[in-house]
JSON list of N, CA and C in Angstrom, two decimals:
[
{"chain": "A", "resi": 291, "resn": "MET", "atom": "N", "xyz": [1.26, -1.16, 0.52]},
{"chain": "A", "resi": 291, "resn": "MET", "atom": "CA", "xyz": [-0.44, -0.06, -0.34]},
{"chain": "A", "resi": 291, "resn": "MET", "atom": "C", "xyz": [0.31, 1.18, 0.22]},
{"chain": "A", "resi": 292, "resn": "SER", "atom": "N", "xyz": [0.02, 2.49, -0.55]},
{"chain": "A", "resi": 292, "resn": "SER", "atom": "CA", "xyz": [1.22, 3.69, -0.61]},
{"chain": "A", "resi": 292, "resn": "SER", "atom": "C", "xyz": [0.33, 4.00, 0.64]},
{"chain": "A", "resi": 293, "resn": "LYS", "atom": "N", "xyz": [1.91, 5.01, 0.86]},
{"chain": "A", "resi": 293, "resn": "LYS", "atom": "CA", "xyz": [1.01, 6.12, 1.56]},
{"chain": "A", "resi": 293, "resn": "LYS", "atom": "C", "xyz": [0.76, 7.01, 1.39]},
{"chain": "A", "resi": 294, "resn": "PHE", "atom": "N", "xyz": [0.75, 7.73, 0.26]},
{"chain": "A", "resi": 294, "resn": "PHE", "atom": "CA", "xyz": [-0.15, 9.13, -0.87]},
{"chain": "A", "resi": 294, "resn": "PHE", "atom": "C", "xyz": [-1.85, 8.57, -0.89]},
{"chain": "A", "resi": 295, "resn": "ALA", "atom": "N", "xyz": [-1.49, 7.05, -1.45]},
{"chain": "A", "resi": 295, "resn": "ALA", "atom": "CA", "xyz": [-2.86, 6.53, -1.88]},
{"chain": "A", "resi": 295, "resn": "ALA", "atom": "C", "xyz": [-3.56, 5.21, -1.41]},
{"chain": "A", "resi": 296, "resn": "PRO", "atom": "N", "xyz": [-4.07, 5.23, 0.04]},
{"chain": "A", "resi": 296, "resn": "PRO", "atom": "CA", "xyz": [-4.14, 3.75, 0.40]},
{"chain": "A", "resi": 296, "resn": "PRO", "atom": "C", "xyz": [-5.68, 3.46, 0.21]},
{"chain": "A", "resi": 297, "resn": "HIS", "atom": "N", "xyz": [-5.47, 2.45, 0.31]},
{"chain": "A", "resi": 297, "resn": "HIS", "atom": "CA", "xyz": [-6.34, 1.12, -0.49]},
{"chain": "A", "resi": 297, "resn": "HIS", "atom": "C", "xyz": [-7.94, 0.93, 0.44]},
{"chain": "A", "resi": 298, "resn": "ARG", "atom": "N", "xyz": [-8.51, 1.45, 0.20]},
{"chain": "A", "resi": 298, "resn": "ARG", "atom": "CA", "xyz": [-10.05, 0.87, 1.26]},
{"chain": "A", "resi": 298, "resn": "ARG", "atom": "C", "xyz": [-10.44, -0.24, 0.84]},
{"chain": "A", "resi": 299, "resn": "ARG", "atom": "N", "xyz": [-11.21, -1.01, 1.80]},
{"chain": "A", "resi": 299, "resn": "ARG", "atom": "CA", "xyz": [-12.00, -2.26, 1.31]},
{"chain": "A", "resi": 299, "resn": "ARG", "atom": "C", "xyz": [-13.40, -1.69, 1.55]},
{"chain": "A", "resi": 300, "resn": "GLY", "atom": "N", "xyz": [-14.41, -2.39, 0.80]},
{"chain": "A", "resi": 300, "resn": "GLY", "atom": "CA", "xyz": [-15.89, -2.66, 1.03]},
{"chain": "A", "resi": 300, "resn": "GLY", "atom": "C", "xyz": [-16.15, -1.22, 1.39]},
{"chain": "A", "resi": 301, "resn": "GLY", "atom": "N", "xyz": [-15.58, -0.30, 1.28]},
{"chain": "A", "resi": 301, "resn": "GLY", "atom": "CA", "xyz": [-15.92, 0.94, 1.73]},
{"chain": "A", "resi": 301, "resn": "GLY", "atom": "C", "xyz": [-17.16, 2.21, 0.30]},
{"chain": "A", "resi": 302, "resn": "ASN", "atom": "N", "xyz": [-17.07, 1.65, -1.03]},
{"chain": "A", "resi": 302, "resn": "ASN", "atom": "CA", "xyz": [-17.85, 1.96, -2.34]},
{"chain": "A", "resi": 302, "resn": "ASN", "atom": "C", "xyz": [-18.35, 1.20, -2.50]},
{"chain": "A", "resi": 303, "resn": "ASN", "atom": "N", "xyz": [-19.28, 0.94, -1.76]},
{"chain": "A", "resi": 303, "resn": "ASN", "atom": "CA", "xyz": [-20.47, 0.17, -2.47]},
{"chain": "A", "resi": 303, "resn": "ASN", "atom": "C", "xyz": [-22.18, 1.23, -3.30]},
{"chain": "A", "resi": 304, "resn": "PRO", "atom": "N", "xyz": [-22.16, 1.24, -4.17]},
{"chain": "A", "resi": 304, "resn": "PRO", "atom": "CA", "xyz": [-22.84, 2.26, -5.18]},
{"chain": "A", "resi": 304, "resn": "PRO", "atom": "C", "xyz": [-23.42, 1.48, -4.89]},
{"chain": "A", "resi": 305, "resn": "THR", "atom": "N", "xyz": [-25.43, 2.08, -4.26]},
{"chain": "A", "resi": 305, "resn": "THR", "atom": "CA", "xyz": [-26.32, 0.93, -4.22]},
{"chain": "A", "resi": 305, "resn": "THR", "atom": "C", "xyz": [-27.60, 2.04, -5.57]},
{"chain": "A", "resi": 306, "resn": "ALA", "atom": "N", "xyz": [-28.27, 0.60, -6.19]},
{"chain": "A", "resi": 306, "resn": "ALA", "atom": "CA", "xyz": [-29.09, 1.26, -6.76]},
{"chain": "A", "resi": 306, "resn": "ALA", "atom": "C", "xyz": [-30.16, 1.70, -6.45]},
{"chain": "A", "resi": 307, "resn": "THR", "atom": "N", "xyz": [-30.62, 2.56, -6.69]},
{"chain": "A", "resi": 307, "resn": "THR", "atom": "CA", "xyz": [-31.85, 3.34, -6.27]},
{"chain": "A", "resi": 307, "resn": "THR", "atom": "C", "xyz": [-33.46, 3.33, -7.28]},
{"chain": "A", "resi": 308, "resn": "SER", "atom": "N", "xyz": [-34.70, 3.43, -6.86]},
{"chain": "A", "resi": 308, "resn": "SER", "atom": "CA", "xyz": [-35.33, 3.06, -7.59]},
{"chain": "A", "resi": 308, "resn": "SER", "atom": "C", "xyz": [-35.49, 4.11, -8.86]},
{"chain": "A", "resi": 309, "resn": "SER", "atom": "N", "xyz": [-34.45, 4.97, -8.87]},
{"chain": "A", "resi": 309, "resn": "SER", "atom": "CA", "xyz": [-35.00, 5.36, -10.32]},
{"chain": "A", "resi": 309, "resn": "SER", "atom": "C", "xyz": [-33.20, 5.93, -10.41]},
{"chain": "A", "resi": 310, "resn": "THR", "atom": "N", "xyz": [-32.77, 4.61, -10.55]},
{"chain": "A", "resi": 310, "resn": "THR", "atom": "CA", "xyz": [-31.76, 4.31, -11.30]},
{"chain": "A", "resi": 310, "resn": "THR", "atom": "C", "xyz": [-32.24, 2.96, -12.56]},
{"chain": "A", "resi": 311, "resn": "VAL", "atom": "N", "xyz": [-31.78, 3.62, -13.99]},
{"chain": "A", "resi": 311, "resn": "VAL", "atom": "CA", "xyz": [-32.01, 3.45, -14.87]},
{"chain": "A", "resi": 311, "resn": "VAL", "atom": "C", "xyz": [-30.99, 2.10, -16.27]},
{"chain": "A", "resi": 312, "resn": "CYS", "atom": "N", "xyz": [-31.53, 1.02, -15.63]},
{"chain": "A", "resi": 312, "resn": "CYS", "atom": "CA", "xyz": [-30.72, 0.38, -16.81]},
{"chain": "A", "resi": 312, "resn": "CYS", "atom": "C", "xyz": [-30.36, 0.55, -18.48]},
{"chain": "A", "resi": 313, "resn": "GLN", "atom": "N", "xyz": [-28.92, 0.50, -18.81]},
{"chain": "A", "resi": 313, "resn": "GLN", "atom": "CA", "xyz": [-29.37, 0.68, -20.30]},
{"chain": "A", "resi": 313, "resn": "GLN", "atom": "C", "xyz": [-29.14, -0.36, -20.68]},
{"chain": "A", "resi": 314, "resn": "LYS", "atom": "N", "xyz": [-28.71, -0.99, -20.51]},
{"chain": "A", "resi": 314, "resn": "LYS", "atom": "CA", "xyz": [-29.33, -2.72, -21.64]},
{"chain": "A", "resi": 314, "resn": "LYS", "atom": "C", "xyz": [-30.85, -2.89, -21.58]},
{"chain": "A", "resi": 315, "resn": "CYS", "atom": "N", "xyz": [-32.36, -3.13, -20.54]},
{"chain": "A", "resi": 315, "resn": "CYS", "atom": "CA", "xyz": [-33.17, -3.47, -20.74]},
{"chain": "A", "resi": 315, "resn": "CYS", "atom": "C", "xyz": [-33.99, -2.31, -20.63]},
{"chain": "A", "resi": 316, "resn": "LEU", "atom": "N", "xyz": [-33.20, -0.93, -20.28]},
{"chain": "A", "resi": 316, "resn": "LEU", "atom": "CA", "xyz": [-34.31, -0.19, -19.32]},
{"chain": "A", "resi": 316, "resn": "LEU", "atom": "C", "xyz": [-35.39, 0.17, -18.64]},
{"chain": "A", "resi": 317, "resn": "GLY", "atom": "N", "xyz": [-34.10, -0.69, -17.71]},
{"chain": "A", "resi": 317, "resn": "GLY", "atom": "CA", "xyz": [-35.42, -1.13, -16.88]},
{"chain": "A", "resi": 317, "resn": "GLY", "atom": "C", "xyz": [-34.94, -0.46, -15.86]},
{"chain": "A", "resi": 318, "resn": "ILE", "atom": "N", "xyz": [-35.81, -0.30, -14.49]},
{"chain": "A", "resi": 318, "resn": "ILE", "atom": "CA", "xyz": [-35.51, -0.09, -13.18]},
{"chain": "A", "resi": 318, "resn": "ILE", "atom": "C", "xyz": [-35.20, -0.66, -12.34]},
{"chain": "A", "resi": 319, "resn": "GLY", "atom": "N", "xyz": [-34.04, 0.65, -11.19]},
{"chain": "A", "resi": 319, "resn": "GLY", "atom": "CA", "xyz": [-33.83, -0.17, -10.21]},
{"chain": "A", "resi": 319, "resn": "GLY", "atom": "C", "xyz": [-32.56, -1.46, -9.94]},
{"chain": "A", "resi": 320, "resn": "HIS", "atom": "N", "xyz": [-31.92, -1.28, -11.20]},
{"chain": "A", "resi": 320, "resn": "HIS", "atom": "CA", "xyz": [-30.80, -1.57, -11.09]},
{"chain": "A", "resi": 320, "resn": "HIS", "atom": "C", "xyz": [-29.38, -1.40, -12.19]},
{"chain": "A", "resi": 321, "resn": "PHE", "atom": "N", "xyz": [-28.21, -1.57, -11.92]},
{"chain": "A", "resi": 321, "resn": "PHE", "atom": "CA", "xyz": [-27.04, -1.17, -12.97]},
{"chain": "A", "resi": 321, "resn": "PHE", "atom": "C", "xyz": [-26.66, -1.89, -14.44]},
{"chain": "A", "resi": 322, "resn": "THR", "atom": "N", "xyz": [-26.34, -1.59, -15.08]},
{"chain": "A", "resi": 322, "resn": "THR", "atom": "CA", "xyz": [-26.18, -2.62, -16.50]},
{"chain": "A", "resi": 322, "resn": "THR", "atom": "C", "xyz": [-25.12, -3.84, -16.12]},
{"chain": "A", "resi": 323, "resn": "TYR", "atom": "N", "xyz": [-23.81, -3.71, -15.03]},
{"chain": "A", "resi": 323, "resn": "TYR", "atom": "CA", "xyz": [-23.48, -4.77, -14.43]},
{"chain": "A", "resi": 323, "resn": "TYR", "atom": "C", "xyz": [-24.38, -5.88, -14.27]},
{"chain": "A", "resi": 324, "resn": "GLN", "atom": "N", "xyz": [-25.48, -5.39, -13.55]},
{"chain": "A", "resi": 324, "resn": "GLN", "atom": "CA", "xyz": [-26.04, -7.03, -12.49]},
{"chain": "A", "resi": 324, "resn": "GLN", "atom": "C", "xyz": [-27.05, -6.54, -13.49]},
{"chain": "A", "resi": 325, "resn": "CYS", "atom": "N", "xyz": [-27.08, -6.97, -14.77]},
{"chain": "A", "resi": 325, "resn": "CYS", "atom": "CA", "xyz": [-28.36, -7.03, -15.50]},
{"chain": "A", "resi": 325, "resn": "CYS", "atom": "C", "xyz": [-28.71, -8.03, -15.68]},
{"chain": "A", "resi": 326, "resn": "LYS", "atom": "N", "xyz": [-29.50, -9.12, -16.06]},
{"chain": "A", "resi": 326, "resn": "LYS", "atom": "CA", "xyz": [-29.40, -10.54, -16.43]},
{"chain": "A", "resi": 326, "resn": "LYS", "atom": "C", "xyz": [-30.96, -10.21, -17.56]},
{"chain": "A", "resi": 327, "resn": "SER", "atom": "N", "xyz": [-31.17, -9.44, -17.55]},
{"chain": "A", "resi": 327, "resn": "SER", "atom": "CA", "xyz": [-32.52, -9.82, -19.18]},
{"chain": "A", "resi": 327, "resn": "SER", "atom": "C", "xyz": [-31.98, -8.91, -19.62]},
{"chain": "A", "resi": 328, "resn": "SER", "atom": "N", "xyz": [-32.39, -9.84, -20.90]},
{"chain": "A", "resi": 328, "resn": "SER", "atom": "CA", "xyz": [-32.52, -9.36, -22.89]},
{"chain": "A", "resi": 328, "resn": "SER", "atom": "C", "xyz": [-32.72, -7.81, -23.23]},
{"chain": "A", "resi": 329, "resn": "ARG", "atom": "N", "xyz": [-31.87, -7.84, -23.77]},
{"chain": "A", "resi": 329, "resn": "ARG", "atom": "CA", "xyz": [-32.00, -6.58, -24.89]},
{"chain": "A", "resi": 329, "resn": "ARG", "atom": "C", "xyz": [-32.96, -6.01, -25.22]},
{"chain": "A", "resi": 330, "resn": "PRO", "atom": "N", "xyz": [-34.08, -5.82, -25.12]},
{"chain": "A", "resi": 330, "resn": "PRO", "atom": "CA", "xyz": [-35.22, -5.46, -25.50]},
{"chain": "A", "resi": 330, "resn": "PRO", "atom": "C", "xyz": [-34.89, -4.56, -27.28]},
{"chain": "A", "resi": 331, "resn": "TYR", "atom": "N", "xyz": [-35.74, -5.33, -28.08]},
{"chain": "A", "resi": 331, "resn": "TYR", "atom": "CA", "xyz": [-35.54, -4.58, -29.43]},
{"chain": "A", "resi": 331, "resn": "TYR", "atom": "C", "xyz": [-36.45, -3.63, -30.43]},
{"chain": "A", "resi": 332, "resn": "VAL", "atom": "N", "xyz": [-35.47, -2.09, -30.90]},
{"chain": "A", "resi": 332, "resn": "VAL", "atom": "CA", "xyz": [-35.92, -0.57, -30.82]},
{"chain": "A", "resi": 332, "resn": "VAL", "atom": "C", "xyz": [-35.57, -0.84, -32.37]},
{"chain": "A", "resi": 333, "resn": "SER", "atom": "N", "xyz": [-37.40, -1.10, -32.86]},
{"chain": "A", "resi": 333, "resn": "SER", "atom": "CA", "xyz": [-37.10, -0.58, -34.61]},
{"chain": "A", "resi": 333, "resn": "SER", "atom": "C", "xyz": [-36.74, 1.20, -34.63]},
{"chain": "A", "resi": 334, "resn": "ARG", "atom": "N", "xyz": [-36.29, 1.15, -35.47]},
{"chain": "A", "resi": 334, "resn": "ARG", "atom": "CA", "xyz": [-35.95, 2.40, -35.98]},
{"chain": "A", "resi": 334, "resn": "ARG", "atom": "C", "xyz": [-35.81, 2.10, -37.36]},
{"chain": "A", "resi": 335, "resn": "PRO", "atom": "N", "xyz": [-36.04, 3.06, -37.77]},
{"chain": "A", "resi": 335, "resn": "PRO", "atom": "CA", "xyz": [-35.89, 3.29, -39.79]},
{"chain": "A", "resi": 335, "resn": "PRO", "atom": "C", "xyz": [-34.61, 3.38, -39.92]},
{"chain": "A", "resi": 336, "resn": "SER", "atom": "N", "xyz": [-34.06, 3.15, -41.13]},
{"chain": "A", "resi": 336, "resn": "SER", "atom": "CA", "xyz": [-32.41, 3.26, -41.46]},
{"chain": "A", "resi": 336, "resn": "SER", "atom": "C", "xyz": [-32.47, 4.96, -42.08]},
{"chain": "A", "resi": 337, "resn": "ARG", "atom": "N", "xyz": [-31.27, 4.96, -42.50]},
{"chain": "A", "resi": 337, "resn": "ARG", "atom": "CA", "xyz": [-31.41, 6.64, -42.39]},
{"chain": "A", "resi": 337, "resn": "ARG", "atom": "C", "xyz": [-31.70, 6.33, -43.94]},
{"chain": "A", "resi": 338, "resn": "THR", "atom": "N", "xyz": [-31.80, 5.18, -45.23]},
{"chain": "A", "resi": 338, "resn": "THR", "atom": "CA", "xyz": [-32.29, 5.51, -45.92]},
{"chain": "A", "resi": 338, "resn": "THR", "atom": "C", "xyz": [-33.48, 5.56, -46.44]},
{"chain": "A", "resi": 339, "resn": "GLN", "atom": "N", "xyz": [-34.70, 4.89, -44.76]},
{"chain": "A", "resi": 339, "resn": "GLN", "atom": "CA", "xyz": [-35.84, 4.92, -45.83]},
{"chain": "A", "resi": 339, "resn": "GLN", "atom": "C", "xyz": [-36.43, 6.41, -44.83]},
{"chain": "A", "resi": 340, "resn": "GLN", "atom": "N", "xyz": [-35.36, 7.37, -44.03]},
{"chain": "A", "resi": 340, "resn": "GLN", "atom": "CA", "xyz": [-35.36, 8.94, -43.31]},
{"chain": "A", "resi": 340, "resn": "GLN", "atom": "C", "xyz": [-35.39, 9.63, -45.15]},
{"chain": "A", "resi": 341, "resn": "LEU", "atom": "N", "xyz": [-34.84, 9.64, -45.98]},
{"chain": "A", "resi": 341, "resn": "LEU", "atom": "CA", "xyz": [-34.18, 10.41, -46.87]},
{"chain": "A", "resi": 341, "resn": "LEU", "atom": "C", "xyz": [-35.09, 10.19, -47.96]},
{"chain": "A", "resi": 342, "resn": "GLU", "atom": "N", "xyz": [-35.37, 8.60, -48.24]},
{"chain": "A", "resi": 342, "resn": "GLU", "atom": "CA", "xyz": [-36.65, 8.79, -49.00]},
{"chain": "A", "resi": 342, "resn": "GLU", "atom": "C", "xyz": [-37.84, 8.26, -49.21]},
{"chain": "A", "resi": 343, "resn": "ASN", "atom": "N", "xyz": [-37.90, 8.72, -47.78]},
{"chain": "A", "resi": 343, "resn": "ASN", "atom": "CA", "xyz": [-39.80, 8.80, -47.41]},
{"chain": "A", "resi": 343, "resn": "ASN", "atom": "C", "xyz": [-40.14, 9.43, -46.64]},
{"chain": "A", "resi": 344, "resn": "PRO", "atom": "N", "xyz": [-40.28, 10.89, -47.33]},
{"chain": "A", "resi": 344, "resn": "PRO", "atom": "CA", "xyz": [-41.28, 12.15, -46.32]},
{"chain": "A", "resi": 344, "resn": "PRO", "atom": "C", "xyz": [-41.57, 12.02, -45.08]},
{"chain": "A", "resi": 345, "resn": "LYS", "atom": "N", "xyz": [-42.54, 10.81, -45.44]},
{"chain": "A", "resi": 345, "resn": "LYS", "atom": "CA", "xyz": [-43.38, 10.82, -44.03]},
{"chain": "A", "resi": 345, "resn": "LYS", "atom": "C", "xyz": [-42.28, 10.41, -42.96]},
{"chain": "A", "resi": 346, "resn": "VAL", "atom": "N", "xyz": [-41.75, 9.91, -43.50]},
{"chain": "A", "resi": 346, "resn": "VAL", "atom": "CA", "xyz": [-40.70, 9.34, -42.54]},
{"chain": "A", "resi": 346, "resn": "VAL", "atom": "C", "xyz": [-40.18, 10.20, -41.09]},
{"chain": "A", "resi": 347, "resn": "LEU", "atom": "N", "xyz": [-39.28, 11.44, -42.44]},
{"chain": "A", "resi": 347, "resn": "LEU", "atom": "CA", "xyz": [-38.87, 12.04, -42.31]},
{"chain": "A", "resi": 347, "resn": "LEU", "atom": "C", "xyz": [-39.50, 12.82, -41.37]},
{"chain": "A", "resi": 348, "resn": "ALA", "atom": "N", "xyz": [-40.65, 13.28, -41.49]},
{"chain": "A", "resi": 348, "resn": "ALA", "atom": "CA", "xyz": [-41.57, 13.86, -40.92]},
{"chain": "A", "resi": 348, "resn": "ALA", "atom": "C", "xyz": [-42.36, 13.83, -39.38]},
{"chain": "A", "resi": 349, "resn": "LYS", "atom": "N", "xyz": [-43.09, 12.55, -39.24]},
{"chain": "A", "resi": 349, "resn": "LYS", "atom": "CA", "xyz": [-42.66, 11.85, -38.12]},
{"chain": "A", "resi": 349, "resn": "LYS", "atom": "C", "xyz": [-41.83, 12.12, -37.06]},
{"chain": "A", "resi": 350, "resn": "LEU", "atom": "N", "xyz": [-40.35, 11.76, -37.51]},
{"chain": "A", "resi": 350, "resn": "LEU", "atom": "CA", "xyz": [-39.08, 11.82, -36.88]},
{"chain": "A", "resi": 350, "resn": "LEU", "atom": "C", "xyz": [-38.83, 13.58, -36.17]},
{"chain": "A", "resi": 351, "resn": "LYS", "atom": "N", "xyz": [-39.05, 14.31, -37.49]},
{"chain": "A", "resi": 351, "resn": "LYS", "atom": "CA", "xyz": [-39.35, 15.81, -36.92]},
{"chain": "A", "resi": 351, "resn": "LYS", "atom": "C", "xyz": [-40.13, 16.39, -36.19]},
{"chain": "A", "resi": 352, "resn": "ALA", "atom": "N", "xyz": [-41.08, 15.78, -36.39]},
{"chain": "A", "resi": 352, "resn": "ALA", "atom": "CA", "xyz": [-41.93, 16.23, -35.26]},
{"chain": "A", "resi": 352, "resn": "ALA", "atom": "C", "xyz": [-41.58, 15.53, -34.13]},
{"chain": "A", "resi": 353, "resn": "GLU", "atom": "N", "xyz": [-41.25, 14.60, -33.72]},
{"chain": "A", "resi": 353, "resn": "GLU", "atom": "CA", "xyz": [-41.15, 13.87, -32.58]},
{"chain": "A", "resi": 353, "resn": "GLU", "atom": "C", "xyz": [-39.71, 14.75, -31.53]},
{"chain": "A", "resi": 354, "resn": "GLY", "atom": "N", "xyz": [-39.42, 15.22, -32.24]},
{"chain": "A", "resi": 354, "resn": "GLY", "atom": "CA", "xyz": [-37.83, 16.95, -31.77]},
{"chain": "A", "resi": 354, "resn": "GLY", "atom": "C", "xyz": [-36.44, 16.12, -32.53]},
{"chain": "A", "resi": 355, "resn": "LYS", "atom": "N", "xyz": [-36.05, 15.19, -33.02]},
{"chain": "A", "resi": 355, "resn": "LYS", "atom": "CA", "xyz": [-35.09, 14.51, -32.94]},
{"chain": "A", "resi": 355, "resn": "LYS", "atom": "C", "xyz": [-34.57, 14.99, -34.17]},
{"chain": "A", "resi": 356, "resn": "PRO", "atom": "N", "xyz": [-33.83, 15.69, -33.89]},
{"chain": "A", "resi": 356, "resn": "PRO", "atom": "CA", "xyz": [-32.32, 16.50, -35.16]},
{"chain": "A", "resi": 356, "resn": "PRO", "atom": "C", "xyz": [-32.39, 16.14, -36.46]},
{"chain": "A", "resi": 357, "resn": "SER", "atom": "N", "xyz": [-32.69, 16.36, -37.75]},
{"chain": "A", "resi": 357, "resn": "SER", "atom": "CA", "xyz": [-32.32, 15.59, -39.22]},
{"chain": "A", "resi": 357, "resn": "SER", "atom": "C", "xyz": [-31.36, 17.07, -39.85]},
{"chain": "A", "resi": 358, "resn": "VAL", "atom": "N", "xyz": [-31.22, 16.16, -40.47]},
{"chain": "A", "resi": 358, "resn": "VAL", "atom": "CA", "xyz": [-30.03, 16.96, -41.42]},
{"chain": "A", "resi": 358, "resn": "VAL", "atom": "C", "xyz": [-30.90, 17.27, -42.95]},
{"chain": "A", "resi": 359, "resn": "GLU", "atom": "N", "xyz": [-30.86, 17.96, -43.77]},
{"chain": "A", "resi": 359, "resn": "GLU", "atom": "CA", "xyz": [-31.43, 18.13, -44.54]},
{"chain": "A", "resi": 359, "resn": "GLU", "atom": "C", "xyz": [-30.59, 17.66, -45.91]},
{"chain": "A", "resi": 360, "resn": "THR", "atom": "N", "xyz": [-30.67, 17.28, -46.74]},
{"chain": "A", "resi": 360, "resn": "THR", "atom": "CA", "xyz": [-29.60, 16.68, -48.22]},
{"chain": "A", "resi": 360, "resn": "THR", "atom": "C", "xyz": [-29.88, 17.26, -48.91]},
{"chain": "A", "resi": 361, "resn": "PRO", "atom": "N", "xyz": [-28.63, 17.96, -49.81]},
{"chain": "A", "resi": 361, "resn": "PRO", "atom": "CA", "xyz": [-28.52, 18.65, -50.22]},
{"chain": "A", "resi": 361, "resn": "PRO", "atom": "C", "xyz": [-29.31, 18.52, -51.53]},
{"chain": "A", "resi": 362, "resn": "GLU", "atom": "N", "xyz": [-29.65, 19.09, -52.69]},
{"chain": "A", "resi": 362, "resn": "GLU", "atom": "CA", "xyz": [-29.55, 19.70, -53.67]},
{"chain": "A", "resi": 362, "resn": "GLU", "atom": "C", "xyz": [-29.29, 17.98, -54.67]},
{"chain": "A", "resi": 363, "resn": "GLU", "atom": "N", "xyz": [-27.72, 17.63, -54.16]},
{"chain": "A", "resi": 363, "resn": "GLU", "atom": "CA", "xyz": [-26.71, 17.65, -55.30]},
{"chain": "A", "resi": 363, "resn": "GLU", "atom": "C", "xyz": [-27.02, 16.18, -55.28]},
{"chain": "A", "resi": 364, "resn": "PHE", "atom": "N", "xyz": [-26.91, 16.36, -54.29]},
{"chain": "A", "resi": 364, "resn": "PHE", "atom": "CA", "xyz": [-26.86, 14.67, -53.76]},
{"chain": "A", "resi": 364, "resn": "PHE", "atom": "C", "xyz": [-28.06, 13.68, -53.70]},
{"chain": "A", "resi": 365, "resn": "LYS", "atom": "N", "xyz": [-29.80, 14.40, -53.68]},
{"chain": "A", "resi": 365, "resn": "LYS", "atom": "CA", "xyz": [-31.01, 14.15, -54.46]},
{"chain": "A", "resi": 365, "resn": "LYS", "atom": "C", "xyz": [-31.13, 13.70, -55.28]},
{"chain": "A", "resi": 366, "resn": "ASN", "atom": "N", "xyz": [-30.31, 13.45, -56.59]},
{"chain": "A", "resi": 366, "resn": "ASN", "atom": "CA", "xyz": [-30.11, 13.01, -57.93]},
{"chain": "A", "resi": 366, "resn": "ASN", "atom": "C", "xyz": [-29.68, 11.07, -57.86]},
{"chain": "A", "resi": 367, "resn": "LYS", "atom": "N", "xyz": [-30.67, 10.59, -57.94]},
{"chain": "A", "resi": 367, "resn": "LYS", "atom": "CA", "xyz": [-30.60, 8.80, -58.02]},
{"chain": "A", "resi": 367, "resn": "LYS", "atom": "C", "xyz": [-29.25, 8.68, -58.84]},
{"chain": "A", "resi": 368, "resn": "CYS", "atom": "N", "xyz": [-29.09, 9.25, -59.78]},
{"chain": "A", "resi": 368, "resn": "CYS", "atom": "CA", "xyz": [-28.33, 8.65, -61.61]},
{"chain": "A", "resi": 368, "resn": "CYS", "atom": "C", "xyz": [-26.80, 9.23, -60.98]},
{"chain": "A", "resi": 369, "resn": "VAL", "atom": "N", "xyz": [-26.16, 8.41, -60.95]},
{"chain": "A", "resi": 369, "resn": "VAL", "atom": "CA", "xyz": [-24.95, 8.23, -60.51]},
{"chain": "A", "resi": 369, "resn": "VAL", "atom": "C", "xyz": [-23.91, 7.48, -62.57]},
{"chain": "A", "resi": 370, "resn": "CYS", "atom": "N", "xyz": [-23.49, 8.58, -62.10]},
{"chain": "A", "resi": 370, "resn": "CYS", "atom": "CA", "xyz": [-22.80, 8.12, -63.85]},
{"chain": "A", "resi": 370, "resn": "CYS", "atom": "C", "xyz": [-21.01, 8.73, -63.96]},
{"chain": "A", "resi": 371, "resn": "PHE", "atom": "N", "xyz": [-20.81, 7.19, -63.98]},
{"chain": "A", "resi": 371, "resn": "PHE", "atom": "CA", "xyz": [-19.45, 6.79, -64.58]},
{"chain": "A", "resi": 371, "resn": "PHE", "atom": "C", "xyz": [-19.28, 7.51, -66.11]},
{"chain": "A", "resi": 372, "resn": "VAL", "atom": "N", "xyz": [-18.15, 8.46, -65.96]},
{"chain": "A", "resi": 372, "resn": "VAL", "atom": "CA", "xyz": [-17.34, 8.28, -67.48]},
{"chain": "A", "resi": 372, "resn": "VAL", "atom": "C", "xyz": [-15.97, 8.09, -67.59]},
{"chain": "A", "resi": 373, "resn": "ARG", "atom": "N", "xyz": [-15.54, 6.87, -68.14]},
{"chain": "A", "resi": 373, "resn": "ARG", "atom": "CA", "xyz": [-14.19, 6.24, -68.97]},
{"chain": "A", "resi": 373, "resn": "ARG", "atom": "C", "xyz": [-13.49, 7.34, -69.57]},
{"chain": "A", "resi": 374, "resn": "THR", "atom": "N", "xyz": [-12.44, 7.88, -69.19]},
{"chain": "A", "resi": 374, "resn": "THR", "atom": "CA", "xyz": [-11.36, 7.90, -69.74]},
{"chain": "A", "resi": 374, "resn": "THR", "atom": "C", "xyz": [-10.59, 7.44, -70.99]},
{"chain": "A", "resi": 375, "resn": "PRO", "atom": "N", "xyz": [-10.30, 8.00, -71.76]},
{"chain": "A", "resi": 375, "resn": "PRO", "atom": "CA", "xyz": [-9.21, 6.43, -72.05]},
{"chain": "A", "resi": 375, "resn": "PRO", "atom": "C", "xyz": [-7.75, 7.39, -72.50]},
{"chain": "A", "resi": 376, "resn": "PHE", "atom": "N", "xyz": [-7.47, 5.49, -72.54]},
{"chain": "A", "resi": 376, "resn": "PHE", "atom": "CA", "xyz": [-5.29, 5.34, -71.61]},
{"chain": "A", "resi": 376, "resn": "PHE", "atom": "C", "xyz": [-4.92, 6.01, -72.55]}
]
């Protein structure tokens, strides 16, 4: 043991309160490392679905989630490649 930073045993045991929310199962009353439940599936639209379907994008905007507007130059789906002769 160091005299400058002594180690204490058993003095710092955090206990979960009723307001503690588990990040894994979203349950209340325990920490993530104590969780025995499985992770719930949260269905979310992909970024492609958000950009292609304006209804999904409008719904997410109404919920207050930030979104990025797509510039006009990227809205055109045509991707053209020009081959140059050697």
